[in-house]
Coordinates of N, CA and C in Angstrom, one line a residue:
X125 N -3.8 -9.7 -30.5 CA -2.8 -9.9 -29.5 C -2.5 -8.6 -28.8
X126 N -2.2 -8.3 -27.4 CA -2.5 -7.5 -26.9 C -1.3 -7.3 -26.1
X127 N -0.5 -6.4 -25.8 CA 0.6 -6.1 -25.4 C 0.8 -5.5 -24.3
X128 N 1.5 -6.5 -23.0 CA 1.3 -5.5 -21.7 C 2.7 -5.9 -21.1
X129 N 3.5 -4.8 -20.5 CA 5.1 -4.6 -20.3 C 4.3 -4.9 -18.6
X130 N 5.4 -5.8 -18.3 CA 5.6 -5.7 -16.8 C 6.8 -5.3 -15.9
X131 N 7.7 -6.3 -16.1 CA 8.9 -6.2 -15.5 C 10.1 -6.0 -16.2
X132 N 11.3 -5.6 -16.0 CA 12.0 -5.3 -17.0 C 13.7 -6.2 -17.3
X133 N 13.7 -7.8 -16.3 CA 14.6 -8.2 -16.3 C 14.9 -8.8 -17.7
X134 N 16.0 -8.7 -18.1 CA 15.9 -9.2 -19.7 C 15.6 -10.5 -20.3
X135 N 16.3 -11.6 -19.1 CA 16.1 -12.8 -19.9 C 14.3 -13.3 -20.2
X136 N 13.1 -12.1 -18.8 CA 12.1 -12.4 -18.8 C 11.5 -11.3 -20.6
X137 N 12.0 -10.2 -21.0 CA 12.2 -9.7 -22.3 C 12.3 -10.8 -23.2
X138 N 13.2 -11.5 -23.5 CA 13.8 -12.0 -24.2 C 12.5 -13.3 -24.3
X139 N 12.3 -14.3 -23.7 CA 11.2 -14.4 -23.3 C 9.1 -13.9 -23.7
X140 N 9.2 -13.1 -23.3 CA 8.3 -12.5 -24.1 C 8.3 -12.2 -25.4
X141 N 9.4 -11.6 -26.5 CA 9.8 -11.8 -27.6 C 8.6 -12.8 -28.3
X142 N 9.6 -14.1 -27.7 CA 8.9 -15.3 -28.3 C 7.6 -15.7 -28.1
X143 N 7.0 -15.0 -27.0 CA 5.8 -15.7 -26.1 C 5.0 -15.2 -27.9
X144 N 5.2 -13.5 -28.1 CA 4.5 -12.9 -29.0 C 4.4 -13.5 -30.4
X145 N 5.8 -13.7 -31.0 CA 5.7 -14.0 -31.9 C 4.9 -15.6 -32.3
X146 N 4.7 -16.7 -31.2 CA 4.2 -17.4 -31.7 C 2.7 -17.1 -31.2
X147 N 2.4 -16.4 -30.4 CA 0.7 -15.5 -30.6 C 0.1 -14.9 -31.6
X148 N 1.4 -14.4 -32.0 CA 0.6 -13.3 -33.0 C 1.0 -13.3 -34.6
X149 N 2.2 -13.9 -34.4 CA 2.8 -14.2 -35.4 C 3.5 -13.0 -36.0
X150 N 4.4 -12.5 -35.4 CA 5.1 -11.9 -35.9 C 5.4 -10.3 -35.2
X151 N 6.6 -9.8 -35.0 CA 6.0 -8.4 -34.2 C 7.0 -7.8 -33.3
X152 N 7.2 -7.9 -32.5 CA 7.7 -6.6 -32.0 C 8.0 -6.7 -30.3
X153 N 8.9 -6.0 -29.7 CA 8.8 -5.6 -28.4 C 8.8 -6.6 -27.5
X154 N 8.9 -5.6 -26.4 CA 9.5 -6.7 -25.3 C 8.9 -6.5 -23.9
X155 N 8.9 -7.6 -23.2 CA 7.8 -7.4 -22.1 C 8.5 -8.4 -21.1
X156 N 8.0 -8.8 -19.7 CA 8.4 -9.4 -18.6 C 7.4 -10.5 -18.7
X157 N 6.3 -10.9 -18.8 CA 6.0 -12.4 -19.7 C 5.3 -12.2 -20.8
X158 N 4.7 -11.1 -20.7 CA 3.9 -11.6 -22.1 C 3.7 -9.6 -22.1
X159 N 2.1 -9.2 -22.9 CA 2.1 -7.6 -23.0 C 0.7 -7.0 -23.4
X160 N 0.5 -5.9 -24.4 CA -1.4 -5.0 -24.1 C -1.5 -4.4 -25.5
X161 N -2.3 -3.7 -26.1 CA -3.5 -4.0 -27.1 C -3.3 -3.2 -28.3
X162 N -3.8 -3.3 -29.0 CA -3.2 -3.1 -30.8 C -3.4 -1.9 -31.1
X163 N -2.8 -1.2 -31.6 CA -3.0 0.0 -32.0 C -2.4 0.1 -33.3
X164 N -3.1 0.9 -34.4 CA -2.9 0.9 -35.7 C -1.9 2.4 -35.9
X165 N -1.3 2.4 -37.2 CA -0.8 3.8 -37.3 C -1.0 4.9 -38.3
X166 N -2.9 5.1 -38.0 CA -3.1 6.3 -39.0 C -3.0 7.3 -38.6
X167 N -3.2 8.4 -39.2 CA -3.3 9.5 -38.6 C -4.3 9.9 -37.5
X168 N -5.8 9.8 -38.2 CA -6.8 9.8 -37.6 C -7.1 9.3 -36.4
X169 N -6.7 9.7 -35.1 CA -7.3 9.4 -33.8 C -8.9 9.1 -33.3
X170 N -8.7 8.2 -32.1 CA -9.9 8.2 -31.4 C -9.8 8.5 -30.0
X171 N -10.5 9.3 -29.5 CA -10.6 9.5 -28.6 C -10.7 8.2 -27.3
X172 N -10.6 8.1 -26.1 CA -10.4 7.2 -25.4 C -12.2 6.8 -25.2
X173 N -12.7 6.1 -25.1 CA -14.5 5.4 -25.0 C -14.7 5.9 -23.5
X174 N -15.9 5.4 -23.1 CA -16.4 6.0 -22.1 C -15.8 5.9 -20.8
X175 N -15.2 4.8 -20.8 CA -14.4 4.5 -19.1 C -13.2 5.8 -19.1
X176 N -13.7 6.5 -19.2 CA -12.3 7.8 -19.7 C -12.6 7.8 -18.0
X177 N -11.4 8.7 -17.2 CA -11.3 8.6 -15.8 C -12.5 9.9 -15.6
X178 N -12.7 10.1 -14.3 CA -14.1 10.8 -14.3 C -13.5 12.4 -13.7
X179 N -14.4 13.5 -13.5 CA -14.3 14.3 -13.6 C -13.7 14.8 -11.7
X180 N -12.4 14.8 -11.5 CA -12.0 14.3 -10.4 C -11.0 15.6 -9.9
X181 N -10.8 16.6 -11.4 CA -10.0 17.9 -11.0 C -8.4 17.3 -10.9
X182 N -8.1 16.0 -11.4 CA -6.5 16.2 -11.8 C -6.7 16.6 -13.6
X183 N -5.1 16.9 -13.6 CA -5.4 17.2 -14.6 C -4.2 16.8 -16.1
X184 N -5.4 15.3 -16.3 CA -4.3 14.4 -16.8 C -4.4 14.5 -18.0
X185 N -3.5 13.6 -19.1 CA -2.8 13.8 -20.6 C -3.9 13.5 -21.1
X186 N -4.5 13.7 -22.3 CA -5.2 13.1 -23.2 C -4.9 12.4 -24.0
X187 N -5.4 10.6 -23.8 CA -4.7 9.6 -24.6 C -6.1 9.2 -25.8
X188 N -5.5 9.6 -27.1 CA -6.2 8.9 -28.3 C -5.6 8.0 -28.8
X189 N -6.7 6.3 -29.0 CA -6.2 5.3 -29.6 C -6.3 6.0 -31.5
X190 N -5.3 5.1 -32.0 CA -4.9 5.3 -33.6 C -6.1 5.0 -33.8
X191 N -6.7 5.1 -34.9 CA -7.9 4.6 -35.8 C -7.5 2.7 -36.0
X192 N -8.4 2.4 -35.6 CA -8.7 0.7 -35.8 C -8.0 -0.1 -34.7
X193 N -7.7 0.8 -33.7 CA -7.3 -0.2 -32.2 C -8.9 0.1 -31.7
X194 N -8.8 -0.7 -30.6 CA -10.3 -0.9 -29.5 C -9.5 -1.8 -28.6
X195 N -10.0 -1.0 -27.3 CA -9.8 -1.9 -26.1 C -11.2 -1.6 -25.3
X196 N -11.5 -2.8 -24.9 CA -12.5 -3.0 -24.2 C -12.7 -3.4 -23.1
X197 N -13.1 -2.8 -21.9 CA -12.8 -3.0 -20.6 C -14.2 -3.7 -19.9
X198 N -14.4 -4.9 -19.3 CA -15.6 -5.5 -18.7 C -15.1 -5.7 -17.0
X199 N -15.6 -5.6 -16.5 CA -16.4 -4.1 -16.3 C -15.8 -2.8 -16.7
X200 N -16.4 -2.0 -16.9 CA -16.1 -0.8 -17.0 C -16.0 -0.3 -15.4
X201 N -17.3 -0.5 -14.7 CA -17.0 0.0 -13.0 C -17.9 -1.3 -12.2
X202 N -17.2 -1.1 -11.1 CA -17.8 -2.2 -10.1 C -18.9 -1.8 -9.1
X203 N -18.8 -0.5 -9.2 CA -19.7 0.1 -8.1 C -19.7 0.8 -7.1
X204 N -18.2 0.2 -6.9 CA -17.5 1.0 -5.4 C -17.3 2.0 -6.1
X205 N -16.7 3.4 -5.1 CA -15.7 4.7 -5.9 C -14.0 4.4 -5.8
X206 N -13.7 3.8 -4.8 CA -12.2 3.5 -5.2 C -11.8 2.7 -5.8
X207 N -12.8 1.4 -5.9 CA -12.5 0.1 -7.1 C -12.3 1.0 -8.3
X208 N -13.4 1.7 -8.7 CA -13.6 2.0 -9.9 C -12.9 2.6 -10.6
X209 N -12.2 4.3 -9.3 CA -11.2 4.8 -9.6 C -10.0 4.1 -10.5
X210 N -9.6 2.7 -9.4 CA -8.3 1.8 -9.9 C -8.5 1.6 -11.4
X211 N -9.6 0.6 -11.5 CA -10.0 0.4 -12.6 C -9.6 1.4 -14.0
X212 N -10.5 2.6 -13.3 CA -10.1 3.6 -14.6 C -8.6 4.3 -15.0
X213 N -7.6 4.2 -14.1 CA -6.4 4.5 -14.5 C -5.8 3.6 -15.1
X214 N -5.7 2.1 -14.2 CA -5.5 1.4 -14.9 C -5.7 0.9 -16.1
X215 N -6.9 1.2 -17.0 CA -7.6 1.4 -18.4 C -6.7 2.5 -19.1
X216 N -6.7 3.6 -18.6 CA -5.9 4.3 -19.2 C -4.1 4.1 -19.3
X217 N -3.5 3.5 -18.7 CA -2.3 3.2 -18.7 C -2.2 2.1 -19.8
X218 N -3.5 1.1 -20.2 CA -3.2 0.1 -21.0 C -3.5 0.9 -22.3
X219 N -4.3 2.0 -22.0 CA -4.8 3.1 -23.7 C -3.1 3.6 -24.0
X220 N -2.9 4.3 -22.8 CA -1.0 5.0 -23.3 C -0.4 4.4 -23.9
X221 N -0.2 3.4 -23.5 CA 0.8 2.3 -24.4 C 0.4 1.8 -25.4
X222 N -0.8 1.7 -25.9 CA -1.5 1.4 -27.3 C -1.1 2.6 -27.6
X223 N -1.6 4.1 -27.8 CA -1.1 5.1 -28.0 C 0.5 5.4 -28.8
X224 N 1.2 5.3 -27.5 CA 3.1 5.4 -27.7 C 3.4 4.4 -28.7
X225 N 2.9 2.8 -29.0 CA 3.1 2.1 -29.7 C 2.7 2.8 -31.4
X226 N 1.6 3.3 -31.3 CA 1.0 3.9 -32.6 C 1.7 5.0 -33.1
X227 N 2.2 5.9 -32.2 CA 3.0 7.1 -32.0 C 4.7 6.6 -32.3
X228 N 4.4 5.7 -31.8 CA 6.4 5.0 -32.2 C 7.2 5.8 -30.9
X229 N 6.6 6.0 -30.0 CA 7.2 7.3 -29.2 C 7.4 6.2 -28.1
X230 N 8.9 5.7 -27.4 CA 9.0 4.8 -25.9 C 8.8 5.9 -24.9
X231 N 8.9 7.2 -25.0 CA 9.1 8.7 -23.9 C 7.7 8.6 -24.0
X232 N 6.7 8.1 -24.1 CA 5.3 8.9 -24.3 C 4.9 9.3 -22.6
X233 N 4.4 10.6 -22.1 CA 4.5 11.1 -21.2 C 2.9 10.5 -20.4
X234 N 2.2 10.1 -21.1 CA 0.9 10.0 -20.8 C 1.3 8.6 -20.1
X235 N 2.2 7.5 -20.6 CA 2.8 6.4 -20.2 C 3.1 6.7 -18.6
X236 N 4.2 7.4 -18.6 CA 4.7 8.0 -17.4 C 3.8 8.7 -16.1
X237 N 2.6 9.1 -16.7 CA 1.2 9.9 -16.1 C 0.7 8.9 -15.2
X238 N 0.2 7.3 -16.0 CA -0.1 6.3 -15.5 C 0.4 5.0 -15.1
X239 N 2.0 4.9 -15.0 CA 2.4 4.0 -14.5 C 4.3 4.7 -13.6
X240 N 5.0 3.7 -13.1 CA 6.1 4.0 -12.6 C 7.0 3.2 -12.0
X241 N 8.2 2.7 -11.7 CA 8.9 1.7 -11.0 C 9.3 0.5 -12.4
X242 N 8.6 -0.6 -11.9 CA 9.2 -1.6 -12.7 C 7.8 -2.2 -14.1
X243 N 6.7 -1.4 -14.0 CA 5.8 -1.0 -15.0 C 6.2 -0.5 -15.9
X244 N 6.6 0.8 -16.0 CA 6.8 1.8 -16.1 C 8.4 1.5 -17.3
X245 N 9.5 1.1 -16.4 CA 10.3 0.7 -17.0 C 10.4 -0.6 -18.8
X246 N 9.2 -1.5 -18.0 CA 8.8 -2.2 -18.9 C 8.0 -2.1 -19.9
X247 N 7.5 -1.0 -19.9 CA 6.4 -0.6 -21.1 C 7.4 0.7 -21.6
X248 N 8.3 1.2 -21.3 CA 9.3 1.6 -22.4 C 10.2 0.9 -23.0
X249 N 10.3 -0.2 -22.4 CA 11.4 -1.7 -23.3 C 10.6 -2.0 -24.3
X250 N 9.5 -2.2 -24.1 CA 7.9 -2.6 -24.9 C 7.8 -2.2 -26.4
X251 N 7.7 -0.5 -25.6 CA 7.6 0.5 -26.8 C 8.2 0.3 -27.8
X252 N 10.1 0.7 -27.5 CA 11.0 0.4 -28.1 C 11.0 -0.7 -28.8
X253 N 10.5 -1.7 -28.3 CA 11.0 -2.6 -29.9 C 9.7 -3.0 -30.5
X254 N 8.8 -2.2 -30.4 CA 8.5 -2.0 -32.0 C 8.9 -1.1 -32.6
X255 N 9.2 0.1 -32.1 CA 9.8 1.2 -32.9 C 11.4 0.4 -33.2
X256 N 11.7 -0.4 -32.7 CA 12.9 -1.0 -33.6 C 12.5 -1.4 -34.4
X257 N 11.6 -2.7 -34.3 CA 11.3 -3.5 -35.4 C 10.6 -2.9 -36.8
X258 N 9.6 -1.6 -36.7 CA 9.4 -1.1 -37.9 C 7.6 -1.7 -37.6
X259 N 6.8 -2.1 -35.9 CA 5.7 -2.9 -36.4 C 5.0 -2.2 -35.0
X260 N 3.6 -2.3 -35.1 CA 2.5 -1.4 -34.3 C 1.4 -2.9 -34.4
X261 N 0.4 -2.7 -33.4 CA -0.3 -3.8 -33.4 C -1.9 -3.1 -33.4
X262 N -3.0 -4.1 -34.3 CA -4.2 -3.0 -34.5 C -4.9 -4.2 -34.1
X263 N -6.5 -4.3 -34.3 CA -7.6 -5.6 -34.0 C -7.9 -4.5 -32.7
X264 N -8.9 -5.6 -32.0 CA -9.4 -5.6 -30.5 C -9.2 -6.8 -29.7
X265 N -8.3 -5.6 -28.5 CA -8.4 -6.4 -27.4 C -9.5 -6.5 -26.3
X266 N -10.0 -7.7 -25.5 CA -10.8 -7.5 -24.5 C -10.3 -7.5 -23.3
X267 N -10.5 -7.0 -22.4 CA -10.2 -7.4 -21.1 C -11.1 -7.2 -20.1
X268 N -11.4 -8.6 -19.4 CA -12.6 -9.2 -18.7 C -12.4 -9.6 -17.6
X269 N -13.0 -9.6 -16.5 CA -13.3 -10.2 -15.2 C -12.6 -9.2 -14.6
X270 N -12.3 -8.5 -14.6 CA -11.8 -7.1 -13.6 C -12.1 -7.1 -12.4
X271 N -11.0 -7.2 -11.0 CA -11.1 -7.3 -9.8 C -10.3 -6.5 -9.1
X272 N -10.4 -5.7 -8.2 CA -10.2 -5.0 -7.5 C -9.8 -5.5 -5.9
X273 N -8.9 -5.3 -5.1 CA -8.9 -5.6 -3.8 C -7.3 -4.4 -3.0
X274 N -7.7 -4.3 -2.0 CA -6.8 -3.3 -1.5 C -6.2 -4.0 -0.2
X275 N -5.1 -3.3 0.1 CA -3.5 -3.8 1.3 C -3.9 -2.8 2.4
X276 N -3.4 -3.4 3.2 CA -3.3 -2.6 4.3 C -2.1 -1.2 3.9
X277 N -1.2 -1.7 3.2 CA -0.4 -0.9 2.8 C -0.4 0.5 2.1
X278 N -2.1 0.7 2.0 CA -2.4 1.3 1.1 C -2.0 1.1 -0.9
X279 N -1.8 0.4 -1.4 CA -1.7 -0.1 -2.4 C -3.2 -1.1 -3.0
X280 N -3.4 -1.2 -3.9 CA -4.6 -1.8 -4.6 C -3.9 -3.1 -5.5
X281 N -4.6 -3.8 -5.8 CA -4.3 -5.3 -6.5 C -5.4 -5.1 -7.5
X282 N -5.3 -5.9 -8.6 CA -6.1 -5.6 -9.7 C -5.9 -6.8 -10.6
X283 N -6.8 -8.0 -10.8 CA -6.4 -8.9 -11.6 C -7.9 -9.0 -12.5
X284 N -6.9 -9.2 -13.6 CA -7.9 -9.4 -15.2 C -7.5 -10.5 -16.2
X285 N -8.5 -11.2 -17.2 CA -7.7 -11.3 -18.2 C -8.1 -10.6 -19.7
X286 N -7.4 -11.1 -20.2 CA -7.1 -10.6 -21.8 C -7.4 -11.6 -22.7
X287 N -8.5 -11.0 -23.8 CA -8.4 -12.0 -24.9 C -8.1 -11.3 -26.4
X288 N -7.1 -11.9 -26.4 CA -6.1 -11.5 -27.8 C -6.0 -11.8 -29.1
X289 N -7.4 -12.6 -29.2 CA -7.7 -13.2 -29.9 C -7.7 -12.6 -31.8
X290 N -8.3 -11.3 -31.3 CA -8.8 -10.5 -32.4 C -7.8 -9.5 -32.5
X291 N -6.7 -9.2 -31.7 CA -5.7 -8.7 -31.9 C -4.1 -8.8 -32.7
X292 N -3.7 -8.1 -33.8 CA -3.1 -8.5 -34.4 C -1.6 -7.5 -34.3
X293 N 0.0 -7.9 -34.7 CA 0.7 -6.9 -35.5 C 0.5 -6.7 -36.6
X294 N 1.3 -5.4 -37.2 CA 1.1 -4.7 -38.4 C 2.6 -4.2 -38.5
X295 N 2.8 -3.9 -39.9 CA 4.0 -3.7 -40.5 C 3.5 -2.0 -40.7
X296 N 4.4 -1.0 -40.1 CA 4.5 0.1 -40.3 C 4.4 0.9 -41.7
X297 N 5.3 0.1 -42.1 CA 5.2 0.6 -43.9 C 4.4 0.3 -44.8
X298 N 4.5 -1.3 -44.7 CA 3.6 -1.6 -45.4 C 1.9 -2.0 -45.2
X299 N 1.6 -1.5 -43.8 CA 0.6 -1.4 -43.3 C -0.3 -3.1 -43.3
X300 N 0.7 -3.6 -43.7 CA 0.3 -5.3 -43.4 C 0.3 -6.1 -42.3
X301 N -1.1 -6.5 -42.0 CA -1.6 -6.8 -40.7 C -1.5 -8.9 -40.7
X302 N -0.8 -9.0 -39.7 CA -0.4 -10.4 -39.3 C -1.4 -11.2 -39.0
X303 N -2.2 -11.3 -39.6 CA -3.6 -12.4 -39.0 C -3.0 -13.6 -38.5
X304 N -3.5 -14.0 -37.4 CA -3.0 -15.5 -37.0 C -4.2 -16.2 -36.7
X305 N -4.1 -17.8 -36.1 CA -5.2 -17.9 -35.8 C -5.3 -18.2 -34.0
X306 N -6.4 -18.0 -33.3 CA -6.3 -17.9 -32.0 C -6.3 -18.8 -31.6
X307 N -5.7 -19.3 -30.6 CA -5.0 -20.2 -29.7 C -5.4 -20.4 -27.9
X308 N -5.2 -21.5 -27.0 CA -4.9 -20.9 -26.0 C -4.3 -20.0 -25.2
X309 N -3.1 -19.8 -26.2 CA -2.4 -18.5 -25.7 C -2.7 -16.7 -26.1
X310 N -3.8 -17.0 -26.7 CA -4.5 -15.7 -27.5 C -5.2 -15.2 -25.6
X311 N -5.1 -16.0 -24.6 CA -5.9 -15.6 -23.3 C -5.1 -15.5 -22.1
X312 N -4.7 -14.5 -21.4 CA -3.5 -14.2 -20.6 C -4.2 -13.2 -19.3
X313 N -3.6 -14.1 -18.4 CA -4.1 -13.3 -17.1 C -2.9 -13.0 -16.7
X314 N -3.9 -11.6 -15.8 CA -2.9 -10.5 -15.8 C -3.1 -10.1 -14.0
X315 N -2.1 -9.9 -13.0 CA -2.3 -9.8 -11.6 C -1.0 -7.8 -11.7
X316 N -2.2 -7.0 -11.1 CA -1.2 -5.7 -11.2 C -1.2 -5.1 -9.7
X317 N -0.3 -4.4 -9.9 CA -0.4 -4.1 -8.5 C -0.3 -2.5 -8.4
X318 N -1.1 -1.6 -8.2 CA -1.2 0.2 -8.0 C -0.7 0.6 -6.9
X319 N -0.2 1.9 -7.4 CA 0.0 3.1 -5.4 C -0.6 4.4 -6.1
X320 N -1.4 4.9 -5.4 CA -2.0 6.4 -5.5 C -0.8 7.2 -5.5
X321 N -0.3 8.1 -6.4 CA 0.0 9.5 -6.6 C 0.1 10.1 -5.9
X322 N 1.0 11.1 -5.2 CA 0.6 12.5 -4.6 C -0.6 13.1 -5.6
X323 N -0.6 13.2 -6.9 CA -1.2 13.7 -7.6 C -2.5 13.2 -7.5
X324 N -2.8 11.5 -6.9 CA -4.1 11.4 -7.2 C -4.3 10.4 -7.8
X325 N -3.7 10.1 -8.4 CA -3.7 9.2 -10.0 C -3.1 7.5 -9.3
X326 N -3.9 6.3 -9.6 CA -3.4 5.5 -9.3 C -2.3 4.4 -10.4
X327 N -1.1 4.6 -9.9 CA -0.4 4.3 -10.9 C 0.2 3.1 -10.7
X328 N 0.2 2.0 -12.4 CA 0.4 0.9 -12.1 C 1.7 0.9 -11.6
X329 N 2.5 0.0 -10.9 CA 3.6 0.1 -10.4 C 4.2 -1.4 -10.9
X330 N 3.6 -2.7 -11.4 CA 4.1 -4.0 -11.4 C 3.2 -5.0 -12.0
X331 N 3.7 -5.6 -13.4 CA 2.5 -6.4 -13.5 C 2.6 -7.8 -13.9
X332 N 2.4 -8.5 -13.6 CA 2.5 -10.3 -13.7 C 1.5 -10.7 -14.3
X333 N 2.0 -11.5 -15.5 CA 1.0 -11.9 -16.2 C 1.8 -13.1 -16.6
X334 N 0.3 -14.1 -16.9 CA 0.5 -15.5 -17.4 C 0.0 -15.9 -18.4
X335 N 0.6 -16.4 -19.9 CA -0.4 -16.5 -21.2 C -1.1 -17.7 -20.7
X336 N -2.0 -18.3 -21.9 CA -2.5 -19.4 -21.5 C -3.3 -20.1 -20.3
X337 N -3.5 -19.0 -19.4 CA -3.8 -19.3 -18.0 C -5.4 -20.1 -18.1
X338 N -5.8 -21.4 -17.6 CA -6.6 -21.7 -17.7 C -7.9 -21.1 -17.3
X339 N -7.5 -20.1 -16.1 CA -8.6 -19.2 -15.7 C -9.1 -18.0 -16.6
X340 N -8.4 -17.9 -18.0 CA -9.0 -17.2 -18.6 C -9.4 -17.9 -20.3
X341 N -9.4 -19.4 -19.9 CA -9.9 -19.6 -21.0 C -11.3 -19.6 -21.4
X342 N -11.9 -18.9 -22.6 CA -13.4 -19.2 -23.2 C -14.3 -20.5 -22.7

């Protein structure tokens, strides 16, 4: 189960709560419909896999997943240079928040690096209540069909889905991992919306997501 903060109105929190708990069975945090991907809490770091953002001269946080999270990005690149760009920040904004979740940290700066507005807001609600609850989420998440399209506005759109299948919570203390079994709802599409940085950096700004969406069933 895979955890991704969008919006931050509460009754849509409140909401999400439950979307999780009967996903995953048990857990944590709060999100605008549903949320992004498991991170465990050992010591032992991993560094971020190859879609790391490319060598572009900003000069951004270094996000390590906990030992026994994986997120997996299909595509990794599409071909273009500005699709791909999106793509890779947005990979990394969903690594931060695995991260801060494993870290127990809602301030995590790297979060803030790659997202802002009502993203941004939502994946510190997120954070927070697992660090309330006492729970961190580990397994692998996928995330597939990755699309890219840009506004006249200069902003980018970005729709994917997620399979959450193999993604679980975990009890902080007792390091006890919530196996469930997967469901229609274990597959959630996700529609985001980015604006480029002064800095450079495309940062998520908003994200809408739908569990169960038929377009992302197996």
């Amino acid at each position: 189960m895979s955890k991704r903060p969008t919006t931050v109105a509460a009754a849509f929190l409140a909401t999400a709560i439950a979307l999780l708990l009967t996903a995953c069975g048990g857990g944590s945090g709060s999100k605008d419909e549903d949320k992004i991907a498991g991170a465990g809490t050992d010591t032992s770091r991993s560094a971020s896999p190859s879609t790391s953002p490319s060598d572009d001269g900003i000069d951004r946080p270094t996000v390590e997943l906990p030992e026994g999270d994986e997120l997996v990005f299909t595509p990794e690149e599409s071909g273009e240079a500005k699709a791909d760009a999106v793509m890779r920040d947005n990979a990394e904004y969903l690594r931060a928040i695995d991260e801060a979740i494993g870290d127990q940290d809602p301030k995590s700066k790297a979060v803030a690096f790659y997202s802002k507005d009502s993203a941004y807001l939502g994946s510190v609600d997120w954070i927070a209540g697992f660090v309330k609850d006492g729970t961190t989420v580990t397994g692998t998440v996928r995330f597939f069909d990755r699309k890219v399209t840009f506004s006249e506005d200069g902003s980018a759109g970005l729709t994917y889905c997620s399979d959450e299948s193999k993604g679980y919570t975990k009890d902080v203390k007792t390091q006890k991992t919530n196996v469930t079994k997967a469901s229609k709802d274990s597959y959630v599409l996700y529609n985001d919306r980015l604006r480029k940085s002064d800095q450079g950096v495309w940062q998520t700004t908003k994200s809408i997501s739908k569990r169960g969406s038929e377009v992302c069933q197996p």
